[in-house]
PDB file of C-alpha atoms in Angstrom:
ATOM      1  CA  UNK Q   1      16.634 -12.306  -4.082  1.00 51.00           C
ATOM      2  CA  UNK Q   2      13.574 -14.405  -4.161  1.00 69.00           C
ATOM      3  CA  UNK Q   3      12.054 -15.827  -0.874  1.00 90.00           C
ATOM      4  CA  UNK Q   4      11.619 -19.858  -0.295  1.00 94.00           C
ATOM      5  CA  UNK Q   5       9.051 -20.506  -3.005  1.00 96.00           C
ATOM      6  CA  UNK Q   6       6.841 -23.110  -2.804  1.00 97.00           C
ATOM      7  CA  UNK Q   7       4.444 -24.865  -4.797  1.00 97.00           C
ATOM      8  CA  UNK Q   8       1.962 -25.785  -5.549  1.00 97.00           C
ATOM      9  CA  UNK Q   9       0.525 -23.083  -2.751  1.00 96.00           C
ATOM     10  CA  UNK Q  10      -3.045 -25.839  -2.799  1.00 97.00           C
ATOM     11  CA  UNK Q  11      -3.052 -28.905  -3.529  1.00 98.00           C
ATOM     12  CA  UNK Q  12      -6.383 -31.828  -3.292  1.00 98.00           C
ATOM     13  CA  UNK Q  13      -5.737 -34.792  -3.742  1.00 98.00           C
ATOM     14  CA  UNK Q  14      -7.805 -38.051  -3.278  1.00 98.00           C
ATOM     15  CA  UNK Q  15      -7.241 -40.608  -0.700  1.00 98.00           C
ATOM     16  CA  UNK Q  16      -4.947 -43.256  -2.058  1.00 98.00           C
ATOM     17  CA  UNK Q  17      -3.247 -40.821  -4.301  1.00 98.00           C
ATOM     18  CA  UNK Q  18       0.228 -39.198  -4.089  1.00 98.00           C
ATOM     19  CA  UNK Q  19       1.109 -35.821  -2.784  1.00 98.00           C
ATOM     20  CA  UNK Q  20       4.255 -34.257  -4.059  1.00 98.00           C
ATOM     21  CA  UNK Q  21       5.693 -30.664  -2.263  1.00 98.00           C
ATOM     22  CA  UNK Q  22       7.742 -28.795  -3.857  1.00 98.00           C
ATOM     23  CA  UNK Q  23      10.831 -26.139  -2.058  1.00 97.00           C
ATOM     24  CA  UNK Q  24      12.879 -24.048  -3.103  1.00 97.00           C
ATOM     25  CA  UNK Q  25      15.282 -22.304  -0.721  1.00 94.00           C
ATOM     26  CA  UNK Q  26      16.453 -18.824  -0.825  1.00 91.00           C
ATOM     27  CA  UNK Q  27      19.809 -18.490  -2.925  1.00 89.00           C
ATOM     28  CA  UNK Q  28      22.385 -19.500  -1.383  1.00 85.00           C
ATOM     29  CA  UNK Q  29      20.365 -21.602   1.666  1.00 87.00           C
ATOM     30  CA  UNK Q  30      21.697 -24.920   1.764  1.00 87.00           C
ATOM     31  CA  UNK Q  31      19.378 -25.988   4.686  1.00 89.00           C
ATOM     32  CA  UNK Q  32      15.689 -26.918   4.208  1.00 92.00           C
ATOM     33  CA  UNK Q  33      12.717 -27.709   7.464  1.00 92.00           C
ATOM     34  CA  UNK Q  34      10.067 -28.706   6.587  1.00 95.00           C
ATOM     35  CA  UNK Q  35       6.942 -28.428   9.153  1.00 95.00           C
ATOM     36  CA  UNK Q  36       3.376 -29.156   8.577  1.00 96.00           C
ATOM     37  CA  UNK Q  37       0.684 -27.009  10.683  1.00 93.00           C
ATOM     38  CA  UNK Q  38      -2.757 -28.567  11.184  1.00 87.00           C
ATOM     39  CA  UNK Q  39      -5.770 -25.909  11.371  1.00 79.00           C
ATOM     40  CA  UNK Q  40      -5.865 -23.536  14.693  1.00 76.00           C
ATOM     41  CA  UNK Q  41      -2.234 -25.271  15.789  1.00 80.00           C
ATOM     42  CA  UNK Q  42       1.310 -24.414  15.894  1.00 82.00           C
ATOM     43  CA  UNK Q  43       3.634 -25.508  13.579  1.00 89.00           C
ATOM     44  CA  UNK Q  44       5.288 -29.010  13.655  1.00 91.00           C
ATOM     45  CA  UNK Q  45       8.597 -29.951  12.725  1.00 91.00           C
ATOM     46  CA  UNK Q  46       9.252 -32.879  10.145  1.00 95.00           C
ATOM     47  CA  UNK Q  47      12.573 -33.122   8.974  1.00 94.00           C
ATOM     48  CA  UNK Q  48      15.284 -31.191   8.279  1.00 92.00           C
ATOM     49  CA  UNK Q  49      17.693 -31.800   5.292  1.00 93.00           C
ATOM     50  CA  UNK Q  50      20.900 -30.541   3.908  1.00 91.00           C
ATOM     51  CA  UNK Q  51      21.816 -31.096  -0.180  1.00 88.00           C
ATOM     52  CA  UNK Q  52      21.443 -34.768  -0.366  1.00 89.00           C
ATOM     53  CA  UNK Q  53      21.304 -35.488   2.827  1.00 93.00           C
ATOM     54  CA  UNK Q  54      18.524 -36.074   5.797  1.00 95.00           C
ATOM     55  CA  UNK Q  55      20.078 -34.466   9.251  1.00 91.00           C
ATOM     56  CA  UNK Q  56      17.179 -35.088  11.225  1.00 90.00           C
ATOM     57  CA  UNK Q  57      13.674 -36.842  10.184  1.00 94.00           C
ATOM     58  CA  UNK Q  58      12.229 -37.692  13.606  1.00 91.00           C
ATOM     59  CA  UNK Q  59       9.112 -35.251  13.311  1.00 92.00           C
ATOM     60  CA  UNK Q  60       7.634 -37.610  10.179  1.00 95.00           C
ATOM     61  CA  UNK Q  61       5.957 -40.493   9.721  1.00 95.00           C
ATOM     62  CA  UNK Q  62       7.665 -43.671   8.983  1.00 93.00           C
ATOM     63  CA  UNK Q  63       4.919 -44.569   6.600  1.00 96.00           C
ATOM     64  CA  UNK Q  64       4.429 -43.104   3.629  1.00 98.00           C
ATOM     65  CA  UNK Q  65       6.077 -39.693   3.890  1.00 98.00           C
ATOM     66  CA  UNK Q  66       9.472 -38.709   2.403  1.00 98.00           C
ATOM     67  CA  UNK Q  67      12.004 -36.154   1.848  1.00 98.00           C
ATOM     68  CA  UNK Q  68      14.795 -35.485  -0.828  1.00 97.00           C
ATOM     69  CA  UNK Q  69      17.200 -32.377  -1.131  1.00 96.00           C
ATOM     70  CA  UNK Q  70      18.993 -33.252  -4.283  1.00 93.00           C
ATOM     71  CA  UNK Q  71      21.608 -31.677  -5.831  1.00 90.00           C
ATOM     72  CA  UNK Q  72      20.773 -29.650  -8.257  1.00 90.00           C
ATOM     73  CA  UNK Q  73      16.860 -28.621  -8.072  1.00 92.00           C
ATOM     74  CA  UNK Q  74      14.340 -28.705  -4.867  1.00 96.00           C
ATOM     75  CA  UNK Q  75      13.824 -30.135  -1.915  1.00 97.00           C
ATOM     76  CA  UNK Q  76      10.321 -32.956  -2.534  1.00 98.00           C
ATOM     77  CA  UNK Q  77       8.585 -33.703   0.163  1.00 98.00           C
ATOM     78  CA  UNK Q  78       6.675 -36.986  -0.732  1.00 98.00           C
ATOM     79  CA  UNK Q  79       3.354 -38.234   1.087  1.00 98.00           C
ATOM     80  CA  UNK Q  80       2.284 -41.603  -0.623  1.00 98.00           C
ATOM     81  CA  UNK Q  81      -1.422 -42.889  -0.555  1.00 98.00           C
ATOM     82  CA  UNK Q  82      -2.970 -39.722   1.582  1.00 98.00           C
ATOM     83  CA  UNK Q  83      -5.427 -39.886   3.742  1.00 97.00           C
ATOM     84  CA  UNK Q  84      -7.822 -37.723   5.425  1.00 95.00           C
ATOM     85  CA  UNK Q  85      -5.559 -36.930   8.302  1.00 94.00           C
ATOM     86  CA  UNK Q  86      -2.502 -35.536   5.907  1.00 96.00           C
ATOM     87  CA  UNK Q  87      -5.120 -32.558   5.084  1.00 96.00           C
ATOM     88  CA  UNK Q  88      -2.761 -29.214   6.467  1.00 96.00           C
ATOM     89  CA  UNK Q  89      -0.274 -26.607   5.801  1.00 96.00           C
ATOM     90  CA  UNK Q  90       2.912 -27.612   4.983  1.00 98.00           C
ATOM     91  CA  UNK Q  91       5.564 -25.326   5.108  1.00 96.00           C
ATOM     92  CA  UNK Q  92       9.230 -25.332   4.128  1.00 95.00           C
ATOM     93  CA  UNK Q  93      11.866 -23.187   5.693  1.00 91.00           C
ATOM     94  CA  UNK Q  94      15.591 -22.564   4.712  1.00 90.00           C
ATOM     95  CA  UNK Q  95      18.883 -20.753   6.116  1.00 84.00           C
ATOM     96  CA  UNK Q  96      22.493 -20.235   4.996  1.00 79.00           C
ATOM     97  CA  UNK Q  97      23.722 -22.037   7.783  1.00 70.00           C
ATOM     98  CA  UNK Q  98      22.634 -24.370  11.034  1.00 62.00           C
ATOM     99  CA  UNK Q  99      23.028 -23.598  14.845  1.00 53.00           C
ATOM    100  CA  UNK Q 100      20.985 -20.995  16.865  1.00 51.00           C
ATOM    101  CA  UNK Q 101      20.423 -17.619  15.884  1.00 57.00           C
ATOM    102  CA  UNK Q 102      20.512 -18.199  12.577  1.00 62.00           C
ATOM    103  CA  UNK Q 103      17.245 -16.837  11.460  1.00 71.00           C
ATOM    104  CA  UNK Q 104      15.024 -19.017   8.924  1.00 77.00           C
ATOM    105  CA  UNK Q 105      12.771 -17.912   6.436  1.00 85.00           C
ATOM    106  CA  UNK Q 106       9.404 -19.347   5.813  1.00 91.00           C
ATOM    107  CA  UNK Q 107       8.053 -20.106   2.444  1.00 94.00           C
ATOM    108  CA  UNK Q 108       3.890 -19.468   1.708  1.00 95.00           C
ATOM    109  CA  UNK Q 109       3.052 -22.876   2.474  1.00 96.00           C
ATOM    110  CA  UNK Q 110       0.971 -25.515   0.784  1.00 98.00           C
ATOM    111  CA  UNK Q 111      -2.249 -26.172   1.485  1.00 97.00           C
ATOM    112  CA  UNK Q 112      -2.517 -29.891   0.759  1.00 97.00           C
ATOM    113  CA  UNK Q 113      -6.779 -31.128   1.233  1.00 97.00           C
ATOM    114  CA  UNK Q 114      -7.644 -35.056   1.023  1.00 97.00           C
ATOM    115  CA  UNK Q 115     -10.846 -35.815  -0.446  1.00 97.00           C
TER     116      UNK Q 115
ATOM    117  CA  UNK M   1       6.792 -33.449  28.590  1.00 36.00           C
ATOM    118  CA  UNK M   2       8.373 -30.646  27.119  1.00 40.00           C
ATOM    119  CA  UNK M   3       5.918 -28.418  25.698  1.00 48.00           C
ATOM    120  CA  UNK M   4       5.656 -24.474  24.478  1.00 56.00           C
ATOM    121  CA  UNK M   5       2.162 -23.497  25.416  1.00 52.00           C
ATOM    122  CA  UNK M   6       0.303 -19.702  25.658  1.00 46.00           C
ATOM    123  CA  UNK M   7      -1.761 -18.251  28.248  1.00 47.00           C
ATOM    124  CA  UNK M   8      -4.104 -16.419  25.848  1.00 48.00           C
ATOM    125  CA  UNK M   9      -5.714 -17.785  22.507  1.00 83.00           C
ATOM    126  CA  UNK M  10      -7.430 -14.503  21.537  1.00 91.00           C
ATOM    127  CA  UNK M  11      -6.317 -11.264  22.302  1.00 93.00           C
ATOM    128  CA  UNK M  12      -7.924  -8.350  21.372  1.00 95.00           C
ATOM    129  CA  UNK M  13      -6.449  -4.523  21.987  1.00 96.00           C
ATOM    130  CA  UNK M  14      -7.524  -1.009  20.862  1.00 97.00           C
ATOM    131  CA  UNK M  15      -5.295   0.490  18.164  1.00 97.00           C
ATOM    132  CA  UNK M  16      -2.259   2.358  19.405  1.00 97.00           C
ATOM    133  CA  UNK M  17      -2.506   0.884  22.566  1.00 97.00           C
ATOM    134  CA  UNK M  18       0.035  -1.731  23.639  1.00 97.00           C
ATOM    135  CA  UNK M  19      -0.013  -5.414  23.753  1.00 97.00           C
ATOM    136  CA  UNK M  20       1.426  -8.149  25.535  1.00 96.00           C
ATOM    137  CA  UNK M  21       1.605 -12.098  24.328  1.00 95.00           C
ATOM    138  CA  UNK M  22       2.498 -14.439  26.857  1.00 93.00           C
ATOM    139  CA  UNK M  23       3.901 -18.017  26.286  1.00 91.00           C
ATOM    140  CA  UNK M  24       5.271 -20.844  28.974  1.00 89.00           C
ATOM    141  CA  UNK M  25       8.012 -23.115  28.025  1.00 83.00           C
ATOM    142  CA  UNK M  26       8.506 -26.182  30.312  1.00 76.00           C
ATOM    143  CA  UNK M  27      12.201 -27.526  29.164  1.00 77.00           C
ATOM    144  CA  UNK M  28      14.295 -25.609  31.429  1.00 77.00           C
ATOM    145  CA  UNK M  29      17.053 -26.374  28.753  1.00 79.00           C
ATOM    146  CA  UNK M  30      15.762 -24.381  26.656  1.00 81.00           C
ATOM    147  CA  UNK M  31      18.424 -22.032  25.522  1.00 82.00           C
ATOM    148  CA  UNK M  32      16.364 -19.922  22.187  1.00 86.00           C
ATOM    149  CA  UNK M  33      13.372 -18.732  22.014  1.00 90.00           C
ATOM    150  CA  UNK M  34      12.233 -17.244  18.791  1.00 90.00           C
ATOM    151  CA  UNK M  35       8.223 -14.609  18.539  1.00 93.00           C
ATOM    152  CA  UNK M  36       6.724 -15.305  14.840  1.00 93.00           C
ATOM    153  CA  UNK M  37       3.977 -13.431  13.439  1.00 95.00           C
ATOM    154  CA  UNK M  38       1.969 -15.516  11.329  1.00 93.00           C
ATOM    155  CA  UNK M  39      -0.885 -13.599   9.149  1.00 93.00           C
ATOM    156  CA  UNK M  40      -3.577 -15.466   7.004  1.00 89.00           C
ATOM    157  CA  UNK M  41      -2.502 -17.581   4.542  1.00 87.00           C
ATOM    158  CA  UNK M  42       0.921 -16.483   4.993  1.00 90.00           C
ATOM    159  CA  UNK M  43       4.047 -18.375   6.383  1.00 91.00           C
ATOM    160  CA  UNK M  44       5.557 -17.451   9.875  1.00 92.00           C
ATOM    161  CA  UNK M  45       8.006 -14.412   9.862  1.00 92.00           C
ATOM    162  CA  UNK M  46      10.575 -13.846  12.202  1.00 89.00           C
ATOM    163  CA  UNK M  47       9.890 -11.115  14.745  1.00 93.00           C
ATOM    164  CA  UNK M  48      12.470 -11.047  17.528  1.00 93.00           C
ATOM    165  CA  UNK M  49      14.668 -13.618  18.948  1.00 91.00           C
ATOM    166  CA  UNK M  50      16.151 -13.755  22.615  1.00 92.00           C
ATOM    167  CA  UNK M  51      18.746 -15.975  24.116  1.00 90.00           C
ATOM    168  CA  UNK M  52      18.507 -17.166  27.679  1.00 89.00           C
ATOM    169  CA  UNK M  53      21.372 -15.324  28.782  1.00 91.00           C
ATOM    170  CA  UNK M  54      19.488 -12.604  28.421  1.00 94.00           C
ATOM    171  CA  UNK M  55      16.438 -10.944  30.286  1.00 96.00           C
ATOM    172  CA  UNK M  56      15.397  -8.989  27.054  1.00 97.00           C
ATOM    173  CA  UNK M  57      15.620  -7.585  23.758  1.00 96.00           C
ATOM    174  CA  UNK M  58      14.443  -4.891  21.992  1.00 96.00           C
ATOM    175  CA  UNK M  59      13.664  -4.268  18.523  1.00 93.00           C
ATOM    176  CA  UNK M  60      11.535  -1.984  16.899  1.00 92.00           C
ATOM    177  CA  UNK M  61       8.294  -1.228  18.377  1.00 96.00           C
ATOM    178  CA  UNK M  62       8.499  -4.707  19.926  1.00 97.00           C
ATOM    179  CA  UNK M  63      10.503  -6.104  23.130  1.00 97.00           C
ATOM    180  CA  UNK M  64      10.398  -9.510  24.672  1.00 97.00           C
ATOM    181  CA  UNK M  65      10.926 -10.553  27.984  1.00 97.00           C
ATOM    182  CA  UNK M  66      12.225 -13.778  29.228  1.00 96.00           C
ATOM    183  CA  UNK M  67      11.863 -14.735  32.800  1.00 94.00           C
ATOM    184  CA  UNK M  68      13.638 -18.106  33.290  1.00 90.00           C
ATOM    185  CA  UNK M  69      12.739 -18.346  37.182  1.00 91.00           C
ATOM    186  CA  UNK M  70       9.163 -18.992  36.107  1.00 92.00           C
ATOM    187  CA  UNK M  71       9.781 -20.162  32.730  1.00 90.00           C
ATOM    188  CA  UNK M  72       7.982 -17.313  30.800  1.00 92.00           C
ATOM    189  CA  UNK M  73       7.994 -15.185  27.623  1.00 93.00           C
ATOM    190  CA  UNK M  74       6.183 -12.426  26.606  1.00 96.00           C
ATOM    191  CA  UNK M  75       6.270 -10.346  23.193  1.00 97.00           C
ATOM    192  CA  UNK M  76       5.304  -6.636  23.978  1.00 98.00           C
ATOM    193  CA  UNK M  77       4.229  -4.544  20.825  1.00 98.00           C
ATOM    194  CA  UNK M  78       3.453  -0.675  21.072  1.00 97.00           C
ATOM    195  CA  UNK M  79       1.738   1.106  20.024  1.00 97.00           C
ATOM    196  CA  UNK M  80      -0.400  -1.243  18.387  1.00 97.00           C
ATOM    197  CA  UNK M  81      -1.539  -1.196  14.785  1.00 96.00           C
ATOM    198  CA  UNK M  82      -3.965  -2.747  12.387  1.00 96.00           C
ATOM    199  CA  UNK M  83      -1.231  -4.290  10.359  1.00 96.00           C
ATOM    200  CA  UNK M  84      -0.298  -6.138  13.525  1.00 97.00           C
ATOM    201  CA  UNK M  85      -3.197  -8.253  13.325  1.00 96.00           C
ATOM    202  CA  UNK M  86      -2.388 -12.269  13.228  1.00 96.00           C
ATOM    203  CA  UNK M  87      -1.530 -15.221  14.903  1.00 94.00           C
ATOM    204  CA  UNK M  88       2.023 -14.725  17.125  1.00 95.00           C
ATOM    205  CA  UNK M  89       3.692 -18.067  17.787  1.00 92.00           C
ATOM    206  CA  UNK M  90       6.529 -18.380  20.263  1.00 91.00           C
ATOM    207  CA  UNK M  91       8.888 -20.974  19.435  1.00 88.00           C
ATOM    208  CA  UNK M  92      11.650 -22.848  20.923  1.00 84.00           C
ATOM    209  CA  UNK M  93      14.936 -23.445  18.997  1.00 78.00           C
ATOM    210  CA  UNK M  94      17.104 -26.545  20.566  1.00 69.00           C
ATOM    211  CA  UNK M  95      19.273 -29.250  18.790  1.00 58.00           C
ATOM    212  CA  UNK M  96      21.584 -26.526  17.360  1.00 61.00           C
ATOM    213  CA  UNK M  97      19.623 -26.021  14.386  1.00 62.00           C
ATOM    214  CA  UNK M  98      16.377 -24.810  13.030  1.00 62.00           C
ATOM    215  CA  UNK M  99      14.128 -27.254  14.606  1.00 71.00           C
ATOM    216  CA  UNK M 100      11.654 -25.273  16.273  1.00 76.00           C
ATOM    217  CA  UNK M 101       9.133 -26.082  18.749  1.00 80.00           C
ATOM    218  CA  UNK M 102       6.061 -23.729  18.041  1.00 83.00           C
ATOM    219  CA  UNK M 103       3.595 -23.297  21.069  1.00 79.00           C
ATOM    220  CA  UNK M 104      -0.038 -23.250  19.696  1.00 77.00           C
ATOM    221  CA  UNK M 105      -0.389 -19.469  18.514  1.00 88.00           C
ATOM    222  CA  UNK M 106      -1.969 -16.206  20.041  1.00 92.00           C
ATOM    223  CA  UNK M 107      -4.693 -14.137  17.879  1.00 93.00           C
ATOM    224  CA  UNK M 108      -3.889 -10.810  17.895  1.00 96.00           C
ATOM    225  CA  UNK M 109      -7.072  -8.674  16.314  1.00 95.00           C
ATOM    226  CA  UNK M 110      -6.581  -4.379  16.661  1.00 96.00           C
ATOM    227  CA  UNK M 111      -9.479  -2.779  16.763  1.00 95.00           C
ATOM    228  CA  UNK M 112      -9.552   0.531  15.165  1.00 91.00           C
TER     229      UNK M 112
END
Protein backbone atom coordinates (compact mmCIF):
# COMPACT_ATOMS: atom_id res chain seq x y z
CA UNK A 1 0.00 0.00 0.00
CA UNK A 2 1.58 3.09 -1.33
CA UNK A 3 1.92 6.26 0.90
CA UNK A 4 0.21 9.82 -0.18
CA UNK A 5 2.30 10.48 -3.28
CA UNK A 6 2.87 13.66 -4.41
CA UNK A 7 4.19 15.38 -7.26
CA UNK A 8 5.92 17.00 -8.66
CA UNK A 9 8.31 16.75 -5.28
CA UNK A 10 9.99 20.61 -6.90
CA UNK A 11 8.50 22.69 -8.75
CA UNK A 12 9.87 26.67 -10.14
CA UNK A 13 7.85 28.46 -11.59
CA UNK A 14 7.95 32.18 -12.72
CA UNK A 15 5.98 34.92 -11.28
CA UNK A 16 2.77 35.30 -13.20
CA UNK A 17 2.71 31.68 -14.06
CA UNK A 18 0.53 28.81 -12.73
CA UNK A 19 1.37 26.29 -10.12
CA UNK A 20 -0.44 23.03 -10.22
CA UNK A 21 0.00 20.28 -6.99
CA UNK A 22 -0.70 17.19 -7.43
CA UNK A 23 -2.15 14.35 -4.32
CA UNK A 24 -2.78 11.31 -4.17
CA UNK A 25 -4.14 9.75 -0.98
CA UNK A 26 -3.38 6.44 0.44
CA UNK A 27 -5.94 3.69 -0.86
CA UNK A 28 -8.78 3.84 0.53
CA UNK A 29 -8.34 7.68 2.21
CA UNK A 30 -11.16 9.63 1.22
CA UNK A 31 -9.93 12.77 3.14
CA UNK A 32 -7.19 15.10 1.80
CA UNK A 33 -5.28 18.49 4.03
CA UNK A 34 -3.44 20.20 2.47
CA UNK A 35 -0.81 22.55 4.46
CA UNK A 36 1.94 24.63 3.13
CA UNK A 37 5.18 25.13 5.48
CA UNK A 38 7.31 28.22 4.84
CA UNK A 39 11.23 27.72 5.59
CA UNK A 40 12.26 27.27 9.52
CA UNK A 41 8.18 27.28 10.38
CA UNK A 42 5.56 24.93 11.32
CA UNK A 43 3.18 23.70 9.13
CA UNK A 44 -0.02 25.63 8.10
CA UNK A 45 -3.27 24.36 7.37
CA UNK A 46 -5.11 25.26 3.99
CA UNK A 47 -8.01 23.35 3.31
CA UNK A 48 -9.31 20.25 3.81
CA UNK A 49 -11.46 18.33 1.21
CA UNK A 50 -13.48 15.23 0.90
CA UNK A 51 -14.24 13.56 -2.91
CA UNK A 52 -15.76 16.51 -4.54
CA UNK A 53 -16.24 18.42 -1.93
CA UNK A 54 -14.37 21.44 0.15
CA UNK A 55 -15.16 20.83 4.14
CA UNK A 56 -13.13 23.52 5.28
CA UNK A 57 -10.92 26.17 3.14
CA UNK A 58 -10.37 28.92 5.73
CA UNK A 59 -6.43 28.44 5.94
CA UNK A 60 -6.12 29.72 1.96
CA UNK A 61 -6.10 32.59 0.19
CA UNK A 62 -9.11 33.91 -1.45
CA UNK A 63 -7.03 34.98 -4.37
CA UNK A 64 -5.64 32.89 -6.59
CA UNK A 65 -5.35 29.55 -4.80
CA UNK A 66 -7.67 26.53 -5.28
CA UNK A 67 -8.51 23.09 -4.43
CA UNK A 68 -10.37 20.13 -6.21
CA UNK A 69 -10.85 16.43 -4.94
CA UNK A 70 -12.59 14.95 -7.89
CA UNK A 71 -13.93 11.83 -8.31
CA UNK A 72 -12.00 9.69 -9.87
CA UNK A 73 -8.13 10.89 -9.87
CA UNK A 74 -6.25 13.48 -7.35
CA UNK A 75 -6.75 16.03 -5.29
CA UNK A 76 -5.12 19.67 -7.45
CA UNK A 77 -4.21 22.19 -5.53
CA UNK A 78 -4.15 25.30 -7.88
CA UNK A 79 -2.07 28.62 -7.19
CA UNK A 80 -2.72 31.06 -10.20
CA UNK A 81 -0.19 33.90 -11.17
CA UNK A 82 2.58 33.07 -8.23
CA UNK A 83 4.45 35.27 -6.68
CA UNK A 84 7.47 35.45 -4.67
CA UNK A 85 5.71 34.89 -1.41
CA UNK A 86 3.97 31.35 -2.61
CA UNK A 87 7.79 30.00 -2.60
CA UNK A 88 7.34 26.82 0.29
CA UNK A 89 6.57 23.32 1.05
CA UNK A 90 3.38 22.21 0.38
CA UNK A 91 2.25 19.19 1.76
CA UNK A 92 -0.83 17.01 1.40
CA UNK A 93 -2.13 14.69 4.03
CA UNK A 94 -4.95 11.99 3.92
CA UNK A 95 -6.97 9.55 6.38
CA UNK A 96 -9.73 6.93 6.08
CA UNK A 97 -11.90 8.85 8.11
CA UNK A 98 -12.39 12.49 10.02
CA UNK A 99 -12.63 13.25 13.85
CA UNK A 100 -9.71 13.05 16.39
CA UNK A 101 -7.45 10.32 16.71
CA UNK A 102 -7.57 9.39 13.49
CA UNK A 103 -3.99 9.48 12.52
CA UNK A 104 -2.98 11.23 9.04
CA UNK A 105 -0.30 10.47 6.87
CA UNK A 106 1.92 12.98 5.26
CA UNK A 107 2.95 12.86 1.70
CA UNK A 108 6.90 14.11 0.67
CA UNK A 109 5.85 17.46 -0.07
CA UNK A 110 6.43 19.84 -2.92
CA UNK A 111 8.81 22.21 -3.01
CA UNK A 112 7.22 24.92 -5.14
CA UNK A 113 10.22 28.15 -5.80
CA UNK A 114 9.00 31.53 -7.63
CA UNK A 115 11.48 33.09 -9.73
CA UNK B 1 -4.68 34.36 20.22
CA UNK B 2 -4.51 30.82 20.19
CA UNK B 3 -1.17 29.73 19.39
CA UNK B 4 1.14 26.32 19.76
CA UNK B 5 4.57 27.65 20.48
CA UNK B 6 8.07 25.72 21.89
CA UNK B 7 10.38 26.66 24.51
CA UNK B 8 13.50 25.42 22.68
CA UNK B 9 14.44 25.91 18.87
CA UNK B 10 17.65 23.83 19.00
CA UNK B 11 18.27 21.09 21.11
CA UNK B 12 21.19 19.25 21.14
CA UNK B 13 21.81 15.81 23.39
CA UNK B 14 24.60 13.17 23.56
CA UNK B 15 23.64 9.83 22.00
CA UNK B 16 21.88 7.40 24.29
CA UNK B 17 21.11 9.94 26.57
CA UNK B 18 17.52 11.15 26.91
CA UNK B 19 15.70 14.07 25.60
CA UNK B 20 12.94 16.20 26.38
CA UNK B 21 10.89 18.67 23.79
CA UNK B 22 8.75 21.07 25.32
CA UNK B 23 5.78 22.92 23.63
CA UNK B 24 2.97 25.52 25.20
CA UNK B 25 -0.46 25.55 23.86
CA UNK B 26 -2.61 28.60 24.84
CA UNK B 27 -6.38 27.37 23.81
CA UNK B 28 -7.38 25.77 26.92
CA UNK B 29 -9.94 23.93 24.59
CA UNK B 30 -7.66 22.18 23.25
CA UNK B 31 -8.68 18.60 23.51
CA UNK B 32 -5.59 16.63 20.98
CA UNK B 33 -2.41 17.11 20.84
CA UNK B 34 -0.43 15.21 18.31
CA UNK B 35 4.36 15.04 18.51
CA UNK B 36 5.58 14.81 14.65
CA UNK B 37 8.99 14.14 13.69
CA UNK B 38 9.83 15.88 10.68
CA UNK B 39 13.41 14.92 9.01
CA UNK B 40 14.95 16.81 5.94
CA UNK B 41 13.14 16.93 3.04
CA UNK B 42 10.72 14.58 4.38
CA UNK B 43 6.97 15.08 5.37
CA UNK B 44 5.87 15.04 9.13
CA UNK B 45 5.30 11.48 10.64
CA UNK B 46 3.20 10.73 13.37
CA UNK B 47 4.98 9.99 16.64
CA UNK B 48 2.59 9.80 19.58
CA UNK B 49 -0.71 11.28 20.20
CA UNK B 50 -2.33 12.14 23.71
CA UNK B 51 -5.79 13.20 24.60
CA UNK B 52 -6.46 15.67 27.36
CA UNK B 53 -8.07 13.29 29.49
CA UNK B 54 -5.05 11.97 29.93
CA UNK B 55 -1.73 12.93 31.83
CA UNK B 56 0.39 10.62 29.48
CA UNK B 57 1.16 8.10 27.05
CA UNK B 58 3.66 5.88 26.30
CA UNK B 59 4.91 4.38 23.26
CA UNK B 60 8.02 3.00 22.35
CA UNK B 61 11.07 4.59 23.52
CA UNK B 62 9.02 7.81 23.62
CA UNK B 63 6.35 9.20 26.30
CA UNK B 64 4.61 12.51 26.38
CA UNK B 65 3.38 14.40 29.07
CA UNK B 66 0.54 16.75 29.16
CA UNK B 67 0.10 19.11 31.99
CA UNK B 68 -3.17 21.05 31.40
CA UNK B 69 -2.81 23.25 34.73
CA UNK B 70 0.02 25.06 32.98
CA UNK B 71 -0.85 24.30 29.54
CA UNK B 72 2.28 22.20 28.61
CA UNK B 73 3.59 19.26 26.54
CA UNK B 74 6.61 17.61 26.41
CA UNK B 75 7.85 14.58 24.11
CA UNK B 76 10.49 12.50 26.11
CA UNK B 77 12.71 10.14 23.88
CA UNK B 78 15.31 7.63 25.48
CA UNK B 79 17.77 6.66 24.96
CA UNK B 80 18.54 8.86 22.25
CA UNK B 81 19.81 7.93 18.82
CA UNK B 82 21.30 9.35 15.68
CA UNK B 83 18.32 8.38 13.64
CA UNK B 84 16.35 10.63 15.95
CA UNK B 85 17.79 13.61 14.53
CA UNK B 86 15.07 16.27 13.02
CA UNK B 87 12.71 18.81 13.54
CA UNK B 88 9.74 17.59 16.27
CA UNK B 89 6.57 19.62 15.84
CA UNK B 90 3.79 19.48 18.39
CA UNK B 91 0.51 19.99 16.98
CA UNK B 92 -2.92 20.69 18.02
CA UNK B 93 -5.90 18.76 16.51
CA UNK B 94 -9.45 20.73 17.07
CA UNK B 95 -12.55 21.04 14.72
CA UNK B 96 -13.05 17.23 14.80
CA UNK B 97 -10.89 16.60 12.00
CA UNK B 98 -7.38 16.70 10.76
CA UNK B 99 -6.80 20.33 10.93
CA UNK B 100 -3.80 20.68 12.85
CA UNK B 101 -2.23 23.54 14.43
CA UNK B 102 1.66 22.94 14.24
CA UNK B 103 3.76 25.04 16.80
CA UNK B 104 7.02 26.22 15.04
CA UNK B 105 9.32 23.00 15.36
CA UNK B 106 12.21 21.87 17.78
CA UNK B 107 15.76 20.73 16.21
CA UNK B 108 16.74 17.77 17.62
CA UNK B 109 20.68 17.04 16.53
CA UNK B 110 22.40 13.62 18.57
CA UNK B 111 25.69 13.84 18.86
CA UNK B 112 27.55 10.67 18.66
Amino acid sequence: NAGVMQNPRHLVRRRGQEARLRCSPMKGHSHVYWYRQLPEEGLKFMVYLQKENIIDESGMPKERFSAEFPKEGPSILRIQQVVRGDSAAYFCASSPEQGMGTEAFFGQGTRLTVV
Amino acid sequence: GESVGLHLPTLSVQEGDNSIINCAYSNSASDYFIWYKQESGKGPQFIIDIRSNMDKRQGQRVTVLLNKTVKHLSLQIAATQPGDSAVYFCAENRGGYQKVTFGIGTKLQVIP
